[in-house]
DNA sequence: CCGGGCATCGATCAAAAGGTGGAGACCGGC
DNA sequence: GCCGGTCTCCACCTTTTGATCGATGCCCGG
């Protein structure tokens, strides 16, 4: 197709993963790994300097900016490289922000090398490359839009997941117990559950809240 | 020290991680990667055939046997190789079973290459190699033994974390509500909390239960 | 053989949570 | 300018949960 190689930037805080991606991708004659970044900030900087066509982006870095934020920062610029998210985690809490941030694709790290190479070529061409598992969940998400919690509802739910009582939540958020109960009632309806603990379980499963 | 190279078996279901570990370790002149396994069962088999000194073992595989079980199977044989666990996860629920299963060391995947190589040599010599974060938590665990839940208590707590009511749990386990409440009261006391949701939060944090 | 941890139940009572059915205020879009 | 969603709050009532007393049988180890 193209005489020029696809220039790749690898962004991951794990040295082992960087080495692995490099080893896997270097076997492809039309790929050129031009840089590596160990932090999200570094990835943004290197991507801005314009030497890459595709950025392989991890989502979780040790500290500071995360992969979704970095993706948003990279894709915001005109003429930006494509961002292909490559991560271990496939919950909605990871995928949705990344996709909103403008990621061209989303792969899981257990993908076989051929799939990885194919995804890089797909992304370089500007087309979307999604892992089957991710694609499945996105479809389910679109089919069941009831899970869309509001900001406040998510906030309350997160405190519930920390083990706070309605009283404790009302104090933390400067609300009355009535308001907290009202928010929770909406959360239960949207998640199809009928108790705080079940809501936490469901939300963890859906990736709405974390840990 | 030794004229013979340290023979290494890599067991991980992620091709990228296998390639990464291989790339990182192959730069050491006294290391020889003799085999790779993509499943825990395969790792046990290859380890039994006796060609390796150290097994780098992931804990989570796509399906079937997990890394701890494989570690137990490997170390059960006389003259078994040392098992060095290399994983992304550092919760008690991961580390404790692995160490009980006889792992010689426990590293996190974000370890720098030098630390990894050093740990392999330490493990090959039969000495324990622990990542600092893991060592820290083990010390805390020994200092606070109150968190030791009984089998039944853990079982009940796991169902609480799935969102079941006491009634639901009693039916699932063929108990009366009184018994469930009794178990939970003990759990709350041991975890230092006073509600089911807080217990789930604490247990997730401590890695006593998962997901 | 006896103590202690474990697992199983009972009863009572106060506190918390959940269900129902509202209402007012704000804000953005059609 | 009105509609709908969001966020805030109120009251009443039922169910669930947690706290606190118990009690029994089992098994294991000193």
mmCIF file of N, CA and C in Angstrom, chain B residues 1-70:
data_model
loop_
_atom_site.group_PDB
_atom_site.id
_atom_site.type_symbol
_atom_site.label_atom_id
_atom_site.label_comp_id
_atom_site.label_asym_id
_atom_site.label_seq_id
_atom_site.Cartn_x
_atom_site.Cartn_y
_atom_site.Cartn_z
ATOM 1 N N UNK B 1 29.694 -16.594 39.251
ATOM 2 C CA UNK B 1 29.355 -17.605 40.222
ATOM 3 C C UNK B 1 29.259 -18.975 39.584
ATOM 4 N N UNK B 2 28.483 -19.021 38.550
ATOM 5 C CA UNK B 2 28.214 -20.307 37.915
ATOM 6 C C UNK B 2 28.526 -20.217 36.425
ATOM 7 N N UNK B 3 29.061 -21.283 35.908
ATOM 8 C CA UNK B 3 29.358 -21.280 34.478
ATOM 9 C C UNK B 3 28.097 -21.542 33.658
ATOM 10 N N UNK B 4 27.164 -22.291 34.241
ATOM 11 C CA UNK B 4 25.955 -22.623 33.496
ATOM 12 C C UNK B 4 24.975 -21.459 33.559
ATOM 13 N N UNK B 5 24.276 -21.236 32.454
ATOM 14 C CA UNK B 5 23.274 -20.154 32.485
ATOM 15 C C UNK B 5 22.061 -20.562 33.325
ATOM 16 N N UNK B 6 21.320 -19.554 33.799
ATOM 17 C CA UNK B 6 20.064 -19.813 34.496
ATOM 18 C C UNK B 6 18.980 -20.060 33.455
ATOM 19 N N UNK B 7 18.385 -21.236 33.501
ATOM 20 C CA UNK B 7 17.386 -21.605 32.491
ATOM 21 C C UNK B 7 15.994 -21.166 32.951
ATOM 22 N N UNK B 8 15.343 -20.410 32.096
ATOM 23 C CA UNK B 8 14.100 -19.748 32.479
ATOM 24 C C UNK B 8 12.927 -20.236 31.646
ATOM 25 N N UNK B 9 11.792 -20.461 32.333
ATOM 26 C CA UNK B 9 10.522 -20.784 31.669
ATOM 27 C C UNK B 9 9.562 -19.625 31.909
ATOM 28 N N UNK B 10 8.988 -19.075 30.836
ATOM 29 C CA UNK B 10 8.065 -17.956 30.939
ATOM 30 C C UNK B 10 6.631 -18.454 30.774
ATOM 31 N N UNK B 11 5.797 -18.195 31.783
ATOM 32 C CA UNK B 11 4.400 -18.628 31.705
ATOM 33 C C UNK B 11 3.485 -17.416 31.854
ATOM 34 N N UNK B 12 2.810 -17.058 30.758
ATOM 35 C CA UNK B 12 1.916 -15.888 30.757
ATOM 36 C C UNK B 12 0.983 -16.038 29.562
ATOM 37 N N UNK B 13 -0.272 -15.687 29.756
ATOM 38 C CA UNK B 13 -1.202 -15.855 28.629
ATOM 39 C C UNK B 13 -1.148 -14.685 27.652
ATOM 40 N N UNK B 14 -0.448 -13.611 27.999
ATOM 41 C CA UNK B 14 -0.345 -12.473 27.090
ATOM 42 C C UNK B 14 0.905 -12.615 26.216
ATOM 43 N N UNK B 15 0.709 -12.726 24.913
ATOM 44 C CA UNK B 15 1.875 -12.807 24.023
ATOM 45 C C UNK B 15 2.790 -11.606 24.186
ATOM 46 N N UNK B 16 2.214 -10.449 24.373
ATOM 47 C CA UNK B 16 3.032 -9.231 24.492
ATOM 48 C C UNK B 16 3.918 -9.293 25.723
ATOM 49 N N UNK B 17 3.359 -9.779 26.820
ATOM 50 C CA UNK B 17 4.150 -9.863 28.048
ATOM 51 C C UNK B 17 5.251 -10.902 27.895
ATOM 52 N N UNK B 18 4.922 -12.021 27.270
ATOM 53 C CA UNK B 18 5.959 -13.037 27.053
ATOM 54 C C UNK B 18 7.109 -12.452 26.251
ATOM 55 N N UNK B 19 6.747 -11.762 25.186
ATOM 56 C CA UNK B 19 7.786 -11.155 24.346
ATOM 57 C C UNK B 19 8.585 -10.131 25.121
ATOM 58 N N UNK B 20 7.901 -9.390 25.985
ATOM 59 C CA UNK B 20 8.573 -8.353 26.771
ATOM 60 C C UNK B 20 9.536 -8.946 27.766
ATOM 61 N N UNK B 21 9.110 -9.970 28.486
ATOM 62 C CA UNK B 21 9.993 -10.612 29.451
ATOM 63 C C UNK B 21 11.192 -11.224 28.733
ATOM 64 N N UNK B 22 10.917 -11.841 27.599
ATOM 65 C CA UNK B 22 11.999 -12.452 26.826
ATOM 66 C C UNK B 22 13.001 -11.376 26.393
ATOM 67 N N UNK B 23 12.474 -10.281 25.872
ATOM 68 C CA UNK B 23 13.354 -9.215 25.386
ATOM 69 C C UNK B 23 14.197 -8.643 26.514
ATOM 70 N N UNK B 24 13.577 -8.456 27.663
ATOM 71 C CA UNK B 24 14.296 -7.865 28.797
ATOM 72 C C UNK B 24 15.356 -8.829 29.332
ATOM 73 N N UNK B 25 14.996 -10.104 29.426
ATOM 74 C CA UNK B 25 15.893 -11.065 30.069
ATOM 75 C C UNK B 25 16.990 -11.564 29.134
ATOM 76 N N UNK B 26 16.703 -11.531 27.845
ATOM 77 C CA UNK B 26 17.703 -12.049 26.896
ATOM 78 C C UNK B 26 18.953 -11.185 26.845
ATOM 79 N N UNK B 27 18.833 -9.957 27.325
ATOM 80 C CA UNK B 27 20.023 -9.094 27.308
ATOM 81 C C UNK B 27 21.026 -9.520 28.381
ATOM 82 N N UNK B 28 20.594 -10.359 29.319
ATOM 83 C CA UNK B 28 21.506 -10.840 30.352
ATOM 84 C C UNK B 28 22.257 -12.065 29.809
ATOM 85 N N UNK B 29 23.572 -12.042 29.825
ATOM 86 C CA UNK B 29 24.337 -13.130 29.210
ATOM 87 C C UNK B 29 24.191 -14.460 29.955
ATOM 88 N N UNK B 30 23.910 -14.395 31.242
ATOM 89 C CA UNK B 30 23.825 -15.652 31.992
ATOM 90 C C UNK B 30 22.403 -16.197 32.093
ATOM 91 N N UNK B 31 21.494 -15.626 31.299
ATOM 92 C CA UNK B 31 20.120 -16.142 31.290
ATOM 93 C C UNK B 31 19.867 -16.882 29.983
ATOM 94 N N UNK B 32 19.075 -17.947 30.058
ATOM 95 C CA UNK B 32 18.649 -18.645 28.846
ATOM 96 C C UNK B 32 17.167 -18.950 28.954
ATOM 97 N N UNK B 33 16.370 -18.343 28.090
ATOM 98 C CA UNK B 33 14.947 -18.648 28.084
ATOM 99 C C UNK B 33 14.755 -19.938 27.312
ATOM 100 N N UNK B 34 14.334 -20.984 28.037
ATOM 101 C CA UNK B 34 14.278 -22.308 27.410
ATOM 102 C C UNK B 34 12.885 -22.669 26.931
ATOM 103 N N UNK B 35 11.847 -21.972 27.434
ATOM 104 C CA UNK B 35 10.497 -22.334 26.999
ATOM 105 C C UNK B 35 9.513 -21.233 27.365
ATOM 106 N N UNK B 36 8.362 -21.243 26.691
ATOM 107 C CA UNK B 36 7.262 -20.338 27.009
ATOM 108 C C UNK B 36 5.986 -21.156 27.139
ATOM 109 N N UNK B 37 5.112 -20.737 28.047
ATOM 110 C CA UNK B 37 3.819 -21.396 28.204
ATOM 111 C C UNK B 37 2.735 -20.337 28.183
ATOM 112 N N UNK B 38 1.641 -20.627 27.457
ATOM 113 C CA UNK B 38 0.547 -19.663 27.355
ATOM 114 C C UNK B 38 -0.590 -20.014 28.305
ATOM 115 N N UNK B 39 -0.531 -21.200 28.922
ATOM 116 C CA UNK B 39 -1.543 -21.590 29.903
ATOM 117 C C UNK B 39 -0.843 -22.140 31.133
ATOM 118 N N UNK B 40 -1.578 -22.175 32.240
ATOM 119 C CA UNK B 40 -1.013 -22.678 33.495
ATOM 120 C C UNK B 40 -0.724 -24.175 33.380
ATOM 121 N N UNK B 41 -1.622 -24.892 32.719
ATOM 122 C CA UNK B 41 -1.435 -26.331 32.554
ATOM 123 C C UNK B 41 -0.146 -26.613 31.793
ATOM 124 N N UNK B 42 0.056 -25.849 30.728
ATOM 125 C CA UNK B 42 1.257 -26.004 29.926
ATOM 126 C C UNK B 42 2.505 -25.738 30.774
ATOM 127 N N UNK B 43 2.418 -24.734 31.628
ATOM 128 C CA UNK B 43 3.552 -24.385 32.474
ATOM 129 C C UNK B 43 3.909 -25.530 33.408
ATOM 130 N N UNK B 44 2.889 -26.146 34.002
ATOM 131 C CA UNK B 44 3.123 -27.270 34.910
ATOM 132 C C UNK B 44 3.820 -28.399 34.168
ATOM 133 N N UNK B 45 3.318 -28.674 32.980
ATOM 134 C CA UNK B 45 3.868 -29.753 32.165
ATOM 135 C C UNK B 45 5.332 -29.493 31.820
ATOM 136 N N UNK B 46 5.601 -28.291 31.339
ATOM 137 C CA UNK B 46 6.967 -27.952 30.943
ATOM 138 C C UNK B 46 7.902 -27.932 32.149
ATOM 139 N N UNK B 47 7.404 -27.454 33.269
ATOM 140 C CA UNK B 47 8.233 -27.404 34.469
ATOM 141 C C UNK B 47 8.573 -28.820 34.930
ATOM 142 N N UNK B 48 7.611 -29.730 34.787
ATOM 143 C CA UNK B 48 7.828 -31.107 35.222
ATOM 144 C C UNK B 48 8.880 -31.799 34.372
ATOM 145 N N UNK B 49 9.003 -31.388 33.134
ATOM 146 C CA UNK B 49 9.964 -32.039 32.246
ATOM 147 C C UNK B 49 11.392 -31.657 32.605
ATOM 148 N N UNK B 50 11.554 -30.709 33.489
ATOM 149 C CA UNK B 50 12.853 -30.525 34.139
ATOM 150 C C UNK B 50 13.885 -29.684 33.421
ATOM 151 N N UNK B 51 13.481 -28.913 32.441
ATOM 152 C CA UNK B 51 14.501 -28.152 31.715
ATOM 153 C C UNK B 51 14.783 -26.768 32.266
ATOM 154 N N UNK B 52 14.071 -26.362 33.315
ATOM 155 C CA UNK B 52 14.191 -24.977 33.768
ATOM 156 C C UNK B 52 14.670 -24.889 35.216
ATOM 157 N N UNK B 53 15.331 -23.769 35.533
ATOM 158 C CA UNK B 53 15.735 -23.494 36.907
ATOM 159 C C UNK B 53 14.742 -22.552 37.585
ATOM 160 N N UNK B 54 14.214 -21.624 36.803
ATOM 161 C CA UNK B 54 13.291 -20.633 37.344
ATOM 162 C C UNK B 54 12.074 -20.517 36.415
ATOM 163 N N UNK B 55 10.894 -20.481 36.996
ATOM 164 C CA UNK B 55 9.675 -20.276 36.221
ATOM 165 C C UNK B 55 9.136 -18.888 36.532
ATOM 166 N N UNK B 56 8.993 -18.052 35.517
ATOM 167 C CA UNK B 56 8.319 -16.764 35.701
ATOM 168 C C UNK B 56 6.834 -17.013 35.478
ATOM 169 N N UNK B 57 6.047 -16.832 36.534
ATOM 170 C CA UNK B 57 4.656 -17.262 36.489
ATOM 171 C C UNK B 57 3.699 -16.093 36.629
ATOM 172 N N UNK B 58 2.793 -15.963 35.663
ATOM 173 C CA UNK B 58 1.692 -15.008 35.805
ATOM 174 C C UNK B 58 0.644 -15.642 36.710
ATOM 175 N N UNK B 59 -0.206 -14.820 37.330
ATOM 176 C CA UNK B 59 -1.216 -15.385 38.233
ATOM 177 C C UNK B 59 -2.545 -15.638 37.539
ATOM 178 N N UNK B 60 -2.892 -14.766 36.602
ATOM 179 C CA UNK B 60 -4.213 -14.921 35.988
ATOM 180 C C UNK B 60 -4.060 -15.367 34.544
ATOM 181 N N UNK B 61 -4.697 -16.449 34.243
ATOM 182 C CA UNK B 61 -4.732 -16.917 32.864
ATOM 183 C C UNK B 61 -6.168 -16.834 32.378
ATOM 184 N N UNK B 62 -6.309 -16.850 31.081
ATOM 185 C CA UNK B 62 -7.634 -16.675 30.507
ATOM 186 C C UNK B 62 -8.679 -17.600 31.112
ATOM 187 N N UNK B 63 -8.343 -18.861 31.249
ATOM 188 C CA UNK B 63 -9.307 -19.796 31.804
ATOM 189 C C UNK B 63 -8.573 -20.973 32.403
ATOM 190 N N UNK B 64 -9.293 -21.865 33.013
ATOM 191 C CA UNK B 64 -8.686 -23.061 33.607
ATOM 192 C C UNK B 64 -7.885 -22.741 34.845
ATOM 193 N N UNK B 65 -6.799 -23.447 35.021
ATOM 194 C CA UNK B 65 -5.968 -23.327 36.210
ATOM 195 C C UNK B 65 -5.394 -21.910 36.321
ATOM 196 N N UNK B 66 -5.288 -21.413 37.552
ATOM 197 C CA UNK B 66 -4.639 -20.117 37.710
ATOM 198 C C UNK B 66 -3.182 -20.296 38.133
ATOM 199 N N UNK B 67 -2.489 -19.186 38.273
ATOM 200 C CA UNK B 67 -1.057 -19.231 38.524
ATOM 201 C C UNK B 67 -0.699 -19.833 39.875
ATOM 202 N N UNK B 68 -1.520 -19.582 40.891
ATOM 203 C CA UNK B 68 -1.231 -20.128 42.213
ATOM 204 C C UNK B 68 -1.336 -21.650 42.204
ATOM 205 N N UNK B 69 -2.390 -22.127 41.553
ATOM 206 C CA UNK B 69 -2.556 -23.583 41.474
ATOM 207 C C UNK B 69 -1.393 -24.208 40.720
ATOM 208 N N UNK B 70 -0.988 -23.557 39.641
ATOM 209 C CA UNK B 70 0.141 -24.069 38.860
ATOM 210 C C UNK B 70 1.403 -24.055 39.709
#
